[in-house]
PDB file of C-alpha atoms and ligand atoms in Angstrom:
ATOM      1  CA  MET S   1      -6.072  -2.431  25.950  1.00 47.00           C
ATOM      2  CA  GLU S   2      -6.363  -6.160  26.500  1.00 52.00           C
ATOM      3  CA  ASN S   3      -4.871  -8.475  23.991  1.00 65.00           C
ATOM      4  CA  VAL S   4      -7.716 -10.145  22.241  1.00 68.00           C
ATOM      5  CA  GLN S   5      -7.485 -13.914  22.750  1.00 62.00           C
ATOM      6  CA  VAL S   6      -7.843 -15.464  19.335  1.00 69.00           C
ATOM      7  CA  ASN S   7      -8.296 -19.249  19.117  1.00 77.00           C
ATOM      8  CA  LYS S   8      -8.182 -19.163  15.424  1.00 88.00           C
ATOM      9  CA  ARG S   9      -5.056 -18.324  13.286  1.00 95.00           C
ATOM     10  CA  VAL S  10      -5.003 -14.781  12.102  1.00 97.00           C
ATOM     11  CA  THR S  11      -2.446 -13.326   9.770  1.00 98.00           C
ATOM     12  CA  ILE S  12      -2.210  -9.536   9.174  1.00 98.00           C
ATOM     13  CA  VAL S  13      -0.913  -8.567   5.735  1.00 98.00           C
ATOM     14  CA  ILE S  14       0.631  -5.118   5.465  1.00 98.00           C
ATOM     15  CA  PRO S  15       1.821  -3.696   2.097  1.00 98.00           C
ATOM     16  CA  THR S  16       4.586  -1.060   2.536  1.00 97.00           C
ATOM     17  CA  PHE S  17       6.308   1.347   0.361  1.00 96.00           C
ATOM     18  CA  ASN S  18       8.574   3.794   2.214  1.00 96.00           C
ATOM     19  CA  GLU S  19       6.876   3.474   5.557  1.00 96.00           C
ATOM     20  CA  ARG S  20       9.804   2.852   7.844  1.00 96.00           C
ATOM     21  CA  ASP S  21       8.689   5.128  10.799  1.00 93.00           C
ATOM     22  CA  ASN S  22       4.983   4.321  10.476  1.00 96.00           C
ATOM     23  CA  ILE S  23       5.355   0.524  10.335  1.00 97.00           C
ATOM     24  CA  ILE S  24       7.450   0.256  13.420  1.00 97.00           C
ATOM     25  CA  ARG S  25       4.905   2.268  15.417  1.00 97.00           C
ATOM     26  CA  LEU S  26       2.014   0.180  13.932  1.00 97.00           C
ATOM     27  CA  LEU S  27       3.611  -3.089  14.850  1.00 97.00           C
ATOM     28  CA  SER S  28       4.030  -1.958  18.396  1.00 97.00           C
ATOM     29  CA  LEU S  29       0.400  -0.948  18.604  1.00 96.00           C
ATOM     30  CA  LEU S  30      -0.725  -4.211  17.008  1.00 96.00           C
ATOM     31  CA  SER S  31       1.166  -6.393  19.535  1.00 94.00           C
ATOM     32  CA  LYS S  32      -0.865  -4.766  22.306  1.00 93.00           C
ATOM     33  CA  VAL S  33      -4.244  -5.555  20.645  1.00 93.00           C
ATOM     34  CA  ILE S  34      -4.179  -8.956  18.975  1.00 91.00           C
ATOM     35  CA  ARG S  35      -1.949 -12.024  18.821  1.00 91.00           C
ATOM     36  CA  ALA S  36      -1.350 -12.765  15.095  1.00 95.00           C
ATOM     37  CA  SER S  37       1.220 -13.593  12.514  1.00 96.00           C
ATOM     38  CA  ILE S  38       2.184 -10.613  10.486  1.00 98.00           C
ATOM     39  CA  ILE S  39       3.365 -10.483   6.865  1.00 98.00           C
ATOM     40  CA  ILE S  40       4.940  -7.322   5.553  1.00 98.00           C
ATOM     41  CA  VAL S  41       5.043  -7.100   1.863  1.00 98.00           C
ATOM     42  CA  ASP S  42       7.545  -4.366   0.949  1.00 98.00           C
ATOM     43  CA  ASP S  43       8.344  -3.257  -2.725  1.00 97.00           C
ATOM     44  CA  ASN S  44      12.025  -2.686  -2.110  1.00 97.00           C
ATOM     45  CA  SER S  45      11.510   0.632  -0.233  1.00 97.00           C
ATOM     46  CA  GLN S  46      14.608   2.801  -0.317  1.00 96.00           C
ATOM     47  CA  ASP S  47      14.093   4.231   3.189  1.00 96.00           C
ATOM     48  CA  GLY S  48      15.047   1.073   5.042  1.00 96.00           C
ATOM     49  CA  THR S  49      11.463  -0.166   5.799  1.00 98.00           C
ATOM     50  CA  ALA S  50      12.327  -3.875   5.443  1.00 98.00           C
ATOM     51  CA  GLU S  51      15.535  -3.644   7.421  1.00 98.00           C
ATOM     52  CA  ALA S  52      13.814  -1.680  10.207  1.00 98.00           C
ATOM     53  CA  VAL S  53      11.161  -4.472  10.512  1.00 98.00           C
ATOM     54  CA  ARG S  54      13.798  -7.214  10.394  1.00 97.00           C
ATOM     55  CA  SER S  55      15.828  -5.611  13.054  1.00 97.00           C
ATOM     56  CA  LEU S  56      12.860  -6.086  15.531  1.00 96.00           C
ATOM     57  CA  ASN S  57      13.666  -9.864  15.346  1.00 95.00           C
ATOM     58  CA  SER S  58      10.067 -10.907  15.985  1.00 95.00           C
ATOM     59  CA  SER S  59       9.393 -14.525  15.315  1.00 93.00           C
ATOM     60  CA  ASN S  60       5.761 -13.746  14.345  1.00 95.00           C
ATOM     61  CA  ILE S  61       6.723 -11.208  11.640  1.00 97.00           C
ATOM     62  CA  GLN S  62       7.668 -12.131   8.160  1.00 98.00           C
ATOM     63  CA  VAL S  63       9.072  -9.664   5.636  1.00 98.00           C
ATOM     64  CA  ILE S  64       8.680 -10.346   1.938  1.00 98.00           C
ATOM     65  CA  VAL S  65      10.682  -7.956  -0.231  1.00 98.00           C
ATOM     66  CA  ARG S  66       9.637  -7.796  -3.915  1.00 98.00           C
ATOM     67  CA  LYS S  67      12.576  -6.470  -5.937  1.00 96.00           C
ATOM     68  CA  LYS S  68      10.891  -6.309  -9.338  1.00 92.00           C
ATOM     69  CA  GLU S  69       7.159  -5.818  -8.714  1.00 91.00           C
ATOM     70  CA  ARG S  70       5.274  -2.688  -7.610  1.00 93.00           C
ATOM     71  CA  GLY S  71       1.647  -2.269  -6.748  1.00 95.00           C
ATOM     72  CA  LEU S  72      -0.659  -2.221  -3.767  1.00 96.00           C
ATOM     73  CA  GLY S  73      -3.001  -4.903  -5.189  1.00 97.00           C
ATOM     74  CA  SER S  74      -0.220  -7.285  -6.236  1.00 97.00           C
ATOM     75  CA  ALA S  75       1.522  -6.803  -2.926  1.00 98.00           C
ATOM     76  CA  ILE S  76      -1.587  -7.693  -1.007  1.00 98.00           C
ATOM     77  CA  ARG S  77      -2.198 -10.805  -3.175  1.00 98.00           C
ATOM     78  CA  THR S  78       1.352 -11.852  -2.498  1.00 98.00           C
ATOM     79  CA  GLY S  79       0.694 -11.571   1.248  1.00 98.00           C
ATOM     80  CA  ILE S  80      -2.698 -13.370   1.142  1.00 98.00           C
ATOM     81  CA  GLN S  81      -1.126 -16.203  -0.880  1.00 98.00           C
ATOM     82  CA  LYS S  82       1.632 -16.652   1.700  1.00 98.00           C
ATOM     83  CA  ALA S  83      -0.916 -16.481   4.591  1.00 98.00           C
ATOM     84  CA  ILE S  84      -3.032 -19.246   3.033  1.00 98.00           C
ATOM     85  CA  GLU S  85       0.020 -21.404   2.426  1.00 97.00           C
ATOM     86  CA  ASN S  86       0.924 -20.883   6.088  1.00 96.00           C
ATOM     87  CA  GLY S  87      -2.546 -22.307   7.015  1.00 96.00           C
ATOM     88  CA  THR S  88      -4.222 -19.239   8.431  1.00 97.00           C
ATOM     89  CA  ASP S  89      -8.012 -19.028   9.258  1.00 97.00           C
ATOM     90  CA  TYR S  90      -8.382 -15.334   8.752  1.00 98.00           C
ATOM     91  CA  VAL S  91      -6.463 -12.608   6.819  1.00 98.00           C
ATOM     92  CA  VAL S  92      -6.478  -9.049   7.890  1.00 98.00           C
ATOM     93  CA  THR S  93      -5.351  -6.393   5.492  1.00 98.00           C
ATOM     94  CA  MET S  94      -4.467  -2.885   6.561  1.00 98.00           C
ATOM     95  CA  ASP S  95      -2.394   0.155   5.546  1.00 97.00           C
ATOM     96  CA  ALA S  96       0.976   0.842   7.204  1.00 97.00           C
ATOM     97  CA  ASP S  97       0.512   4.500   7.613  1.00 95.00           C
ATOM     98  CA  LEU S  98      -1.485   4.477  10.883  1.00 96.00           C
ATOM     99  CA  SER S  99      -4.721   5.445   9.197  1.00 96.00           C
ATOM    100  CA  HIS S 100      -6.030   2.199  10.277  1.00 97.00           C
ATOM    101  CA  ASP S 101      -6.088   2.190  14.126  1.00 97.00           C
ATOM    102  CA  PRO S 102      -5.567  -1.298  15.643  1.00 97.00           C
ATOM    103  CA  ILE S 103      -8.039  -0.571  18.361  1.00 97.00           C
ATOM    104  CA  TYR S 104     -10.879  -1.588  15.832  1.00 97.00           C
ATOM    105  CA  LEU S 105      -9.503  -5.069  15.245  1.00 97.00           C
ATOM    106  CA  PRO S 106     -11.240  -6.833  18.186  1.00 96.00           C
ATOM    107  CA  ALA S 107     -14.730  -5.688  16.929  1.00 97.00           C
ATOM    108  CA  MET S 108     -13.865  -6.600  13.383  1.00 97.00           C
ATOM    109  CA  TYR S 109     -12.599  -9.984  14.391  1.00 97.00           C
ATOM    110  CA  GLU S 110     -15.728 -10.642  16.506  1.00 96.00           C
ATOM    111  CA  LYS S 111     -17.826  -9.928  13.289  1.00 97.00           C
ATOM    112  CA  ALA S 112     -15.686 -12.353  11.219  1.00 97.00           C
ATOM    113  CA  ARG S 113     -16.190 -15.019  13.917  1.00 96.00           C
ATOM    114  CA  GLU S 114     -20.048 -14.533  13.668  1.00 97.00           C
ATOM    115  CA  GLY S 115     -19.673 -15.775  10.182  1.00 97.00           C
ATOM    116  CA  PHE S 116     -19.170 -12.802   7.869  1.00 98.00           C
ATOM    117  CA  ASP S 117     -16.524 -13.731   5.291  1.00 98.00           C
ATOM    118  CA  LEU S 118     -15.534 -10.231   4.585  1.00 98.00           C
ATOM    119  CA  VAL S 119     -15.572  -7.601   7.290  1.00 98.00           C
ATOM    120  CA  ILE S 120     -14.677  -4.041   6.260  1.00 98.00           C
ATOM    121  CA  GLY S 121     -13.495  -1.338   8.628  1.00 98.00           C
ATOM    122  CA  SER S 122     -15.869   1.298   7.332  1.00 98.00           C
ATOM    123  CA  ARG S 123     -15.729   5.129   7.281  1.00 97.00           C
ATOM    124  CA  TYR S 124     -19.208   5.555   5.849  1.00 97.00           C
ATOM    125  CA  ILE S 125     -21.570   3.927   8.281  1.00 97.00           C
ATOM    126  CA  LYS S 126     -22.942   5.247  11.594  1.00 97.00           C
ATOM    127  CA  GLY S 127     -20.124   5.627  14.045  1.00 97.00           C
ATOM    128  CA  GLY S 128     -17.429   5.778  11.317  1.00 97.00           C
ATOM    129  CA  GLY S 129     -15.688   8.845  10.035  1.00 97.00           C
ATOM    130  CA  ILE S 130     -12.550  10.498   8.690  1.00 96.00           C
ATOM    131  CA  LYS S 131     -10.162  12.785  10.516  1.00 94.00           C
ATOM    132  CA  ASN S 132      -7.968  15.397   8.831  1.00 89.00           C
ATOM    133  CA  TRP S 133      -8.552  14.557   5.241  1.00 89.00           C
ATOM    134  CA  PRO S 134      -8.450  17.380   2.779  1.00 90.00           C
ATOM    135  CA  ILE S 135     -11.668  18.044   0.867  1.00 93.00           C
ATOM    136  CA  LYS S 136     -10.280  16.776  -2.342  1.00 91.00           C
ATOM    137  CA  ARG S 137      -9.583  13.327  -0.893  1.00 90.00           C
ATOM    138  CA  ARG S 138     -13.025  13.182   0.590  1.00 93.00           C
ATOM    139  CA  ILE S 139     -14.663  13.935  -2.663  1.00 93.00           C
ATOM    140  CA  ILE S 140     -12.559  11.348  -4.619  1.00 92.00           C
ATOM    141  CA  SER S 141     -13.373   8.685  -1.957  1.00 94.00           C
ATOM    142  CA  TRP S 142     -17.048   9.660  -1.744  1.00 94.00           C
ATOM    143  CA  GLY S 143     -17.372   9.610  -5.632  1.00 93.00           C
ATOM    144  CA  ALA S 144     -15.514   6.186  -5.859  1.00 94.00           C
ATOM    145  CA  ASN S 145     -17.945   4.629  -3.453  1.00 96.00           C
ATOM    146  CA  PHE S 146     -20.952   6.176  -5.149  1.00 96.00           C
ATOM    147  CA  LEU S 147     -19.776   4.640  -8.380  1.00 93.00           C
ATOM    148  CA  VAL S 148     -19.123   1.197  -7.043  1.00 94.00           C
ATOM    149  CA  ARG S 149     -22.529   1.078  -5.277  1.00 96.00           C
ATOM    150  CA  LEU S 150     -24.253   2.342  -8.433  1.00 94.00           C
ATOM    151  CA  LEU S 151     -22.388   0.355 -11.166  1.00 93.00           C
ATOM    152  CA  LEU S 152     -21.526  -2.811  -9.352  1.00 93.00           C
ATOM    153  CA  ARG S 153     -24.616  -2.822  -7.061  1.00 94.00           C
ATOM    154  CA  SER S 154     -22.370  -3.185  -3.971  1.00 96.00           C
ATOM    155  CA  PRO S 155     -24.451  -3.023  -0.750  1.00 97.00           C
ATOM    156  CA  LEU S 156     -21.217  -1.914   1.113  1.00 98.00           C
ATOM    157  CA  HIS S 157     -20.865   1.730   2.065  1.00 97.00           C
ATOM    158  CA  ASP S 158     -17.087   1.587   2.086  1.00 98.00           C
ATOM    159  CA  ASN S 159     -15.816  -0.357  -0.852  1.00 97.00           C
ATOM    160  CA  THR S 160     -12.363   1.331  -1.022  1.00 96.00           C
ATOM    161  CA  SER S 161     -11.120   0.783   2.568  1.00 97.00           C
ATOM    162  CA  ASN S 162      -8.156  -1.573   2.813  1.00 97.00           C
ATOM    163  CA  TYR S 163      -8.960  -2.361   6.524  1.00 98.00           C
ATOM    164  CA  ARG S 164     -10.517  -5.699   6.159  1.00 98.00           C
ATOM    165  CA  ILE S 165     -10.712  -9.316   7.377  1.00 98.00           C
ATOM    166  CA  TYR S 166     -11.267 -12.084   5.042  1.00 98.00           C
ATOM    167  CA  SER S 167     -12.121 -15.722   5.884  1.00 98.00           C
ATOM    168  CA  THR S 168      -9.886 -18.298   4.155  1.00 98.00           C
ATOM    169  CA  ARG S 169     -12.593 -18.956   1.548  1.00 98.00           C
ATOM    170  CA  ALA S 170     -13.018 -15.255   0.760  1.00 98.00           C
ATOM    171  CA  ALA S 171      -9.244 -14.812   0.648  1.00 98.00           C
ATOM    172  CA  LYS S 172      -9.132 -17.625  -1.930  1.00 98.00           C
ATOM    173  CA  GLU S 173     -11.853 -15.790  -3.914  1.00 98.00           C
ATOM    174  CA  VAL S 174      -9.911 -12.575  -4.065  1.00 98.00           C
ATOM    175  CA  LEU S 175      -6.741 -14.229  -5.254  1.00 97.00           C
ATOM    176  CA  LYS S 176      -8.640 -14.526  -8.466  1.00 97.00           C
ATOM    177  CA  CYS S 177      -8.180 -10.737  -8.845  1.00 96.00           C
ATOM    178  CA  GLU S 178      -4.984 -11.476 -10.920  1.00 94.00           C
ATOM    179  CA  SER S 179      -4.861  -8.348 -12.969  1.00 91.00           C
ATOM    180  CA  ALA S 180      -5.937  -5.837 -10.293  1.00 92.00           C
ATOM    181  CA  ASP S 181      -2.409  -4.772  -9.347  1.00 92.00           C
ATOM    182  CA  GLY S 182      -3.046  -1.311  -7.999  1.00 91.00           C
ATOM    183  CA  TYR S 183      -5.741   0.502  -5.917  1.00 92.00           C
ATOM    184  CA  GLU S 184      -8.466  -1.249  -7.970  1.00 93.00           C
ATOM    185  CA  PHE S 185      -7.707  -4.430  -6.032  1.00 97.00           C
ATOM    186  CA  GLN S 186     -10.093  -3.429  -3.218  1.00 97.00           C
ATOM    187  CA  ILE S 187     -12.925  -3.166  -5.698  1.00 97.00           C
ATOM    188  CA  CYS S 188     -12.122  -6.422  -7.449  1.00 97.00           C
ATOM    189  CA  ALA S 189     -11.958  -8.114  -3.993  1.00 98.00           C
ATOM    190  CA  VAL S 190     -15.495  -6.885  -3.055  1.00 97.00           C
ATOM    191  CA  TYR S 191     -16.790  -7.847  -6.458  1.00 96.00           C
ATOM    192  CA  ARG S 192     -15.428 -11.412  -6.098  1.00 97.00           C
ATOM    193  CA  VAL S 193     -16.710 -11.901  -2.572  1.00 98.00           C
ATOM    194  CA  LEU S 194     -20.215 -10.731  -3.546  1.00 97.00           C
ATOM    195  CA  LYS S 195     -20.241 -12.791  -6.699  1.00 96.00           C
ATOM    196  CA  ALA S 196     -19.496 -15.814  -4.505  1.00 97.00           C
ATOM    197  CA  ASN S 197     -22.433 -14.987  -2.415  1.00 97.00           C
ATOM    198  CA  LEU S 198     -20.324 -14.801   0.701  1.00 98.00           C
ATOM    199  CA  PRO S 199     -21.759 -12.758   3.601  1.00 98.00           C
ATOM    200  CA  VAL S 200     -20.259  -9.310   4.223  1.00 98.00           C
ATOM    201  CA  ALA S 201     -20.362  -6.805   7.057  1.00 98.00           C
ATOM    202  CA  GLU S 202     -19.087  -3.354   8.051  1.00 98.00           C
ATOM    203  CA  VAL S 203     -17.723  -2.238  11.365  1.00 98.00           C
ATOM    204  CA  PRO S 204     -17.295   1.535  11.979  1.00 98.00           C
ATOM    205  CA  ILE S 205     -13.917   2.998  12.040  1.00 98.00           C
ATOM    206  CA  ILE S 206     -12.445   6.577  12.341  1.00 98.00           C
ATOM    207  CA  PHE S 207      -9.777   6.877   9.619  1.00 97.00           C
ATOM    208  CA  LYS S 208      -6.983   9.239  10.330  1.00 95.00           C
ATOM    209  CA  ASP S 209      -4.907  10.891   7.525  1.00 90.00           C
ATOM    210  CA  ARG S 210      -1.284   9.892   7.532  1.00 86.00           C
ATOM    211  CA  GLU S 211       0.985  12.062   9.544  1.00 87.00           C
ATOM    212  CA  ILE S 212       4.409  10.785   8.212  1.00 86.00           C
ATOM    213  CA  GLY S 213       5.382   9.850   4.755  1.00 83.00           C
ATOM    214  CA  LYS S 214       3.947  10.414   1.294  1.00 81.00           C
ATOM    215  CA  SER S 215       0.850   9.272  -0.370  1.00 77.00           C
ATOM    216  CA  LYS S 216       1.308   6.778  -3.161  1.00 80.00           C
ATOM    217  CA  LEU S 217      -2.069   7.508  -4.853  1.00 82.00           C
ATOM    218  CA  THR S 218      -1.367   9.285  -8.055  1.00 88.00           C
ATOM    219  CA  THR S 219      -3.791  10.869 -10.559  1.00 90.00           C
ATOM    220  CA  GLY S 220      -2.719   8.141 -12.985  1.00 91.00           C
ATOM    221  CA  GLN S 221      -3.840   5.543 -10.528  1.00 90.00           C
ATOM    222  CA  ILE S 222      -7.168   7.346 -10.036  1.00 92.00           C
ATOM    223  CA  TYR S 223      -7.761   7.220 -13.732  1.00 89.00           C
ATOM    224  CA  LYS S 224      -6.744   3.549 -13.973  1.00 92.00           C
ATOM    225  CA  TRP S 225      -9.164   2.814 -11.053  1.00 93.00           C
ATOM    226  CA  PHE S 226     -12.059   4.571 -12.812  1.00 89.00           C
ATOM    227  CA  LYS S 227     -11.458   2.734 -16.155  1.00 92.00           C
ATOM    228  CA  TYR S 228     -11.336  -0.579 -14.175  1.00 93.00           C
ATOM    229  CA  VAL S 229     -14.595  -0.010 -12.382  1.00 92.00           C
ATOM    230  CA  ILE S 230     -16.405   0.856 -15.668  1.00 91.00           C
ATOM    231  CA  SER S 231     -14.970  -2.362 -17.410  1.00 91.00           C
ATOM    232  CA  LEU S 232     -15.993  -4.481 -14.399  1.00 89.00           C
ATOM    233  CA  SER S 233     -19.505  -3.040 -14.588  1.00 88.00           C
ATOM    234  CA  ARG S 234     -19.783  -4.115 -18.338  1.00 85.00           C
ATOM    235  CA  SER S 235     -18.316  -7.695 -17.711  1.00 81.00           C
TER     236      SER S 235
HETATM  237  N1  GTP O   1       4.117  -2.974  -1.294  1.00 50.11           N
HETATM  238  C1  GTP O   1       3.505  -1.898  -1.712  1.00 50.11           C
HETATM  239  N2  GTP O   1       2.804  -1.172  -0.842  1.00 50.11           N
HETATM  240  C2  GTP O   1       2.222  -0.063  -1.349  1.00 50.11           C
HETATM  241  C3  GTP O   1       2.257   0.392  -2.700  1.00 50.11           C
HETATM  242  N3  GTP O   1       1.534   1.548  -2.832  1.00 50.11           N
HETATM  243  C4  GTP O   1       1.036   1.833  -1.707  1.00 50.11           C
HETATM  244  N4  GTP O   1       1.373   0.927  -0.731  1.00 50.11           N
HETATM  245  C5  GTP O   1       1.071   0.745   0.699  1.00 50.11           C
HETATM  246  O1  GTP O   1      -0.311   0.661   0.731  1.00 50.11           O
HETATM  247  C6  GTP O   1      -0.838   1.365   1.882  1.00 50.11           C
HETATM  248  C7  GTP O   1      -1.773   2.478   1.332  1.00 50.11           C
HETATM  249  O2  GTP O   1      -1.080   3.434   0.617  1.00 50.11           O
HETATM  250  P1  GTP O   1      -1.302   4.960   0.766  1.00 50.11           P
HETATM  251  O3  GTP O   1      -0.149   5.765   0.012  1.00 50.11           O
HETATM  252  O4  GTP O   1      -1.400   5.264   2.254  1.00 50.11           O
HETATM  253  O5  GTP O   1      -2.583   5.149   0.070  1.00 50.11           O
HETATM  254  P2  GTP O   1      -3.821   6.108   0.529  1.00 50.11           P
HETATM  255  O6  GTP O   1      -4.166   5.620   2.009  1.00 50.11           O
HETATM  256  O7  GTP O   1      -4.874   5.954  -0.460  1.00 50.11           O
HETATM  257  O8  GTP O   1      -3.065   7.495   0.560  1.00 50.11           O
HETATM  258  P3  GTP O   1      -2.768   8.545   1.755  1.00 50.11           P
HETATM  259  O9  GTP O   1      -3.729   9.763   1.559  1.00 50.11           O
HETATM  260  O10 GTP O   1      -1.445   8.970   1.637  1.00 50.11           O
HETATM  261  O11 GTP O   1      -2.855   7.832   3.016  1.00 50.11           O
HETATM  262  C8  GTP O   1       0.337   1.887   2.662  1.00 50.11           C
HETATM  263  O12 GTP O   1       0.678   0.936   3.567  1.00 50.11           O
HETATM  264  C9  GTP O   1       1.404   1.979   1.520  1.00 50.11           C
HETATM  265  O13 GTP O   1       2.738   1.941   1.989  1.00 50.11           O
HETATM  266  C10 GTP O   1       3.054  -0.403  -3.624  1.00 50.11           C
HETATM  267  O14 GTP O   1       3.234  -0.120  -4.775  1.00 50.11           O
HETATM  268  N5  GTP O   1       3.602  -1.488  -3.072  1.00 50.11           N
HETATM  269 MG1   MG O   2      -2.866   5.989   3.459  1.00 50.11          MG
END
């Protein structure tokens, strides 16, 4: 595929926790699709994730290792903060586990350039979908989106996807999600962007289940997520 020519500064933030094999493959795929700066926020993975990325010696890849903190949301905030400090125009967030295929980035970037401050790679609009997810995960994800649409009145169909592009002003809004340290960060970010009346859009993606490595989504996190959405709907 053609390397999309971006005339704006794009930074891709990827949170990692024990994703050594996945991240190396993802970085190789990304380099074929888009020219961007990349920030990996690794929570001191014991499988050598950070070392493997550093050994690539790529000038456009920055690795931040957090020794004391843990959490998907706080890792993304750390990456977004750094991207803004570096003077980026757009921030992409995506998972390291190859569930988010880089081939969708050009279409998502085009949407962002049209003026949408938050563009979501969406499984739940026409053309989108999920490959190889067990029924239990499908039900959790569907239920989560049903709740967010109902309780927070979100017009988005996929509120839980971490495959996103934020404009700088949307990125600054989501940094206000200071206490959303886990998976609830995605919901807080949607809530903040909608509250700021920034335009949002969805682009269809086919999400693939991870083939390598373990899921970090625990039952405790699902429970914390649920409590968070209820409290947000009452605020
Ligand atoms: N830095 C950091 N990254 C995390 C943490 N938890 C998850 N991640 C990363 O966030 C992304 C999403 O996590 P996953 O475990 O894939 O969550 P999921 O996609 O809901 O679950 P799967 O079904 O396993 O794919 C991956 O890139 C993880 O490595 C964390 O505590 N810290
Ligand atoms: Mg995953």
